[in-house]
Amino acid sequence: MLTAEELSMLRKAGETAAAARSLGMDMVREGVKLYDVAQEVEGYIRGKGCGLAFPCNISVNEIAAHYTPSVNDKSVFEAGDVVKVDCGAEVGGFVGDTAGTVEVGTKRHTALIEASKRARDTVAEIVGAGTPICEIGRVVEMCMHQGGFKPIRNLCGHEIKPYNLHAGVSIPNYHNGDSDKLTSGMVVAIEPFATNGEGIVLNGPLGNIVRIQRERKLADPKAQEFFDYAKGEFKTFPFCARSCDFPDAERHVRTLIRHGVLTGYPQFIEARKGMVSQHEHTFYIAGERAEVTTLP
């Protein structure tokens, strides 16, 4: 179980991430730059005294996850886009991880968006200490099928530990037969993804998000200085060049990827280019009913 101080940090991270998520979703309008939304979301998190648990993901249409705009990204939202805003705040390594989906200017995909939201909210009513992991997946899958959609089977929620965003237990979006149970003291992110496509994602091109893969001495002193900065600023969490307050960060990130110091995250793209919606909360498992730390 978390101490009172640890729980306070977890709650602050969750409350901050939730407010940042709402801010980002409210900004999604036709003609607005993806870059501007990401900057505002991350600026809000930092302005509240929190660190970034990962770059603000803004994944559009068939892209399910792992895209964040670069500094030079001029792309804007278009009518009919289905936009996932996924953000995370951290305080002392404790994380609030949350996401929501909005449609730009039309209502063609309302049912799809409601399917992932309904799945997340239904799970919130049953999850707690002793809940079988497969039961969470069963509920998610049931909610998707009720709306005529599919869960994305090879994406899942995850346990979160201090300074470790994806740790331990995975939370499936379908009934996978895992009879292991959630236990008191766990922190888990549950994130149903719904689609009108195949229900599987494939790896696409890199989405501008990286993490430290290994440490090694770099011959280029500026590259070494950048690496030391990134390690101090983001610790073990994923990051992107856009979020770095360091000159020529884009070039340094490319250099460190070539040297194997950093590794990039591929975009997750629905196999049949189906539309994808996502809703996510972070839960603290503290009894028969979990505490949702990322409520508005």
XYZ file of C-alpha atoms in Angstrom:
296
model
C 0.000 0.000 0.000
C 1.108 3.565 -0.646
C 2.040 5.873 2.188
C 0.048 9.063 2.700
C 2.813 11.058 1.024
C 2.984 8.699 -1.947
C -0.786 8.743 -2.365
C -0.734 12.534 -2.301
C 1.801 12.564 -5.143
C -0.227 10.023 -7.119
C -3.376 12.086 -6.709
C -1.675 15.325 -7.738
C -0.294 13.641 -10.864
C -3.744 12.252 -11.686
C -5.619 15.498 -11.132
C -3.095 17.419 -13.225
C -3.186 14.904 -16.078
C -6.996 14.913 -16.061
C -7.154 18.701 -16.336
C -4.517 18.673 -19.085
C -6.481 16.009 -20.993
C -9.639 18.125 -20.814
C -7.711 21.199 -21.948
C -6.318 19.339 -24.941
C -9.657 17.830 -25.944
C -11.338 21.232 -25.733
C -8.716 22.681 -28.096
C -9.335 20.119 -30.851
C -11.091 22.057 -33.602
C -10.920 22.172 -37.386
C -7.837 24.123 -38.484
C -6.034 23.930 -35.124
C -2.438 22.641 -35.248
C -1.615 19.369 -33.502
C 1.586 21.074 -32.355
C -0.326 23.800 -30.524
C -2.459 21.297 -28.610
C 0.558 19.246 -27.541
C 2.412 22.350 -26.377
C -0.548 23.624 -24.354
C -1.144 20.251 -22.698
C 2.492 19.824 -21.717
C 2.804 23.468 -20.661
C -0.160 23.025 -18.330
C 1.367 19.924 -16.730
C 4.698 21.625 -16.163
C 3.001 24.786 -14.956
C 1.401 22.781 -12.139
C 4.830 21.656 -10.937
C 4.634 18.168 -12.449
C 6.966 16.387 -14.822
C 5.945 14.817 -18.119
C 5.358 11.077 -17.822
C 5.467 10.957 -21.628
C 4.906 13.368 -24.533
C 1.315 14.315 -25.254
C 0.121 11.753 -27.810
C -2.223 13.136 -30.456
C -3.195 10.183 -32.623
C -5.665 10.761 -35.439
C -8.098 8.338 -37.132
C -6.477 4.937 -37.784
C -3.425 5.819 -35.674
C -4.177 4.340 -32.258
C -1.185 5.637 -30.307
C 2.416 6.863 -30.216
C 2.270 9.987 -32.353
C 3.320 13.376 -31.062
C 3.945 16.360 -33.337
C 7.487 17.555 -33.970
C 8.555 21.192 -33.868
C 8.137 21.460 -37.642
C 4.772 19.681 -37.820
C 2.304 21.949 -39.639
C -0.593 19.467 -39.722
C -4.018 20.612 -38.556
C -7.218 18.854 -37.561
C -9.755 18.325 -40.328
C -13.511 17.798 -40.196
C -14.337 14.186 -39.436
C -11.053 13.413 -37.678
C -11.231 11.092 -34.669
C -8.600 12.449 -32.289
C -7.102 10.696 -29.277
C -5.479 12.983 -26.680
C -3.331 10.892 -24.313
C -1.211 12.605 -21.670
C 0.604 11.864 -18.440
C 1.901 13.810 -15.464
C 4.366 12.598 -12.852
C 5.167 13.703 -9.320
C 8.075 11.979 -7.613
C 7.784 9.174 -10.147
C 4.067 8.596 -9.464
C 2.022 8.866 -12.640
C -1.403 9.928 -13.814
C -2.004 8.477 -17.292
C -5.244 9.383 -19.067
C -6.795 9.734 -22.511
C -9.983 10.740 -24.279
C -11.287 10.955 -27.831
C -13.105 13.707 -29.709
C -14.476 13.997 -33.245
C -13.804 17.156 -35.230
C -16.923 18.904 -36.476
C -19.029 15.852 -37.370
C -20.942 13.107 -35.576
C -20.243 10.145 -37.851
C -18.234 8.314 -35.217
C -20.170 9.129 -32.052
C -21.052 5.466 -31.437
C -17.409 4.402 -31.789
C -16.248 7.030 -29.318
C -19.002 6.087 -26.890
C -17.953 2.418 -27.068
C -14.483 3.019 -25.616
C -15.818 5.509 -23.084
C -18.562 3.117 -21.960
C -16.014 0.317 -21.610
C -13.725 2.438 -19.448
C -16.542 3.668 -17.243
C -18.101 0.212 -16.858
C -14.751 -1.222 -15.801
C -14.450 1.566 -13.228
C -17.589 0.198 -11.545
C -16.168 -3.295 -11.021
C -12.415 -2.969 -10.671
C -10.729 -3.350 -7.286
C -8.617 -5.674 -5.180
C -9.385 -9.252 -6.164
C -10.754 -8.457 -9.627
C -9.555 -11.094 -12.117
C -7.630 -9.555 -14.979
C -9.634 -11.552 -17.526
C -12.856 -10.091 -16.101
C -11.686 -6.598 -16.999
C -11.007 -7.783 -20.525
C -14.398 -9.489 -20.694
C -16.206 -6.296 -19.710
C -14.267 -4.212 -22.222
C -14.958 -6.698 -25.012
C -18.658 -6.891 -24.115
C -19.025 -3.099 -24.237
C -17.332 -2.961 -27.637
C -19.476 -5.710 -29.143
C -22.671 -4.117 -27.791
C -21.902 -1.091 -29.962
C -20.989 -3.169 -33.000
C -17.240 -2.558 -32.654
C -14.119 -4.532 -31.795
C -11.532 -4.024 -29.081
C -7.945 -3.759 -30.247
C -6.624 -7.066 -28.974
C -2.899 -6.346 -29.109
C -3.086 -3.109 -27.122
C -3.566 -3.228 -23.381
C -3.591 -1.312 -20.150
C -0.681 -1.653 -17.758
C 0.524 -1.540 -14.205
C 2.474 1.601 -13.289
C 5.266 1.717 -10.728
C 7.360 4.719 -9.684
C 9.433 5.864 -12.671
C 8.213 2.837 -14.642
C 5.276 3.568 -16.929
C 4.748 0.003 -18.182
C 5.506 -2.343 -15.308
C 4.346 -5.784 -14.264
C 0.724 -6.630 -15.014
C -0.891 -6.021 -18.420
C -4.654 -5.325 -18.610
C -6.195 -6.843 -21.761
C -9.017 -5.397 -23.834
C -10.588 -8.841 -24.320
C -11.150 -11.991 -22.270
C -7.699 -13.582 -22.444
C -8.210 -16.201 -19.738
C -5.746 -14.612 -17.300
C -7.071 -15.603 -13.857
C -4.523 -13.512 -11.938
C -6.139 -10.858 -9.757
C -5.442 -7.235 -9.009
C -4.036 -6.711 -5.527
C -4.166 -3.839 -3.047
C -1.458 -1.236 -3.586
C -1.306 -1.600 -7.357
C -1.574 1.386 -9.686
C -2.969 0.448 -13.100
C -3.924 2.312 -16.263
C -6.930 0.811 -18.034
C -7.364 2.016 -21.619
C -9.977 0.429 -23.873
C -9.429 0.982 -27.609
C -12.429 0.526 -29.925
C -12.324 0.214 -33.699
C -14.519 -0.425 -36.717
C -11.561 -2.171 -38.359
C -9.756 -5.481 -37.828
C -9.116 -5.114 -34.091
C -5.347 -5.363 -34.467
C -2.667 -2.675 -34.792
C 0.519 -2.882 -36.829
C 3.752 -0.985 -36.347
C 4.039 2.103 -38.524
C 6.782 4.730 -38.816
C 8.290 6.278 -35.704
C 6.032 8.819 -34.034
C 8.674 11.236 -32.615
C 8.661 9.589 -29.163
C 11.838 8.076 -27.707
C 13.224 6.600 -24.512
C 16.692 5.828 -23.193
C 17.709 2.328 -24.258
C 21.213 2.199 -22.838
C 23.964 4.439 -21.559
C 27.298 4.820 -23.278
C 29.983 7.497 -23.473
C 29.525 9.693 -26.541
C 32.455 11.160 -28.469
C 30.526 14.314 -29.369
C 30.538 16.521 -26.260
C 27.323 18.309 -27.318
C 25.550 14.986 -27.814
C 26.774 13.885 -24.390
C 25.552 17.150 -22.874
C 22.143 16.615 -24.453
C 21.968 13.041 -23.186
C 22.836 14.175 -19.645
C 20.131 16.856 -19.910
C 17.498 14.400 -21.151
C 18.327 11.859 -18.446
C 18.036 14.523 -15.760
C 14.871 16.093 -17.164
C 12.879 12.986 -18.137
C 14.590 10.274 -16.062
C 13.294 6.890 -17.231
C 10.180 8.276 -18.917
C 9.620 8.577 -22.696
C 10.180 12.021 -24.204
C 10.424 13.864 -27.508
C 12.671 16.550 -28.966
C 9.814 19.076 -28.968
C 9.617 18.879 -25.172
C 13.331 19.567 -24.672
C 14.617 22.967 -23.593
C 17.929 22.354 -25.343
C 19.359 23.820 -28.576
C 19.078 21.637 -31.684
C 17.290 18.880 -29.785
C 15.893 17.282 -32.962
C 19.392 16.692 -34.335
C 20.676 15.332 -31.040
C 17.770 12.892 -30.780
C 18.547 11.564 -34.272
C 22.224 11.204 -33.341
C 21.453 9.257 -30.168
C 19.070 6.958 -32.031
C 21.865 6.175 -34.522
C 24.212 5.385 -31.632
C 21.658 3.068 -30.025
C 21.407 5.236 -26.915
C 17.779 6.137 -27.613
C 15.101 3.972 -29.193
C 11.964 5.239 -30.898
C 8.347 4.163 -30.527
C 6.533 3.154 -33.722
C 3.055 4.512 -34.356
C 0.353 1.893 -33.837
C -1.866 1.796 -36.933
C -5.107 -0.150 -37.244
C -4.550 -3.085 -39.606
C -7.453 -2.232 -41.939
C -7.094 1.530 -41.422
C -10.234 1.465 -39.285
C -11.070 4.404 -37.070
C -9.872 4.065 -33.461
C -11.144 5.631 -30.238
C -9.513 5.425 -26.797
C -10.479 6.327 -23.237
C -8.186 5.826 -20.255
C -8.052 6.321 -16.505
C -5.446 5.526 -13.867
C -6.677 3.513 -10.874
C -5.246 3.017 -7.400
C -6.231 -0.425 -6.125
C -6.922 0.185 -2.457
C -9.932 -1.991 -1.651
C -12.954 -3.623 -3.239
C -13.506 -0.469 -5.299
C -10.482 1.199 -6.879
C -9.890 4.943 -6.687
C -9.880 6.700 -10.048
C -7.045 9.207 -9.835
C -7.627 10.883 -13.210
C -11.178 12.134 -12.853
C -11.818 15.719 -14.068
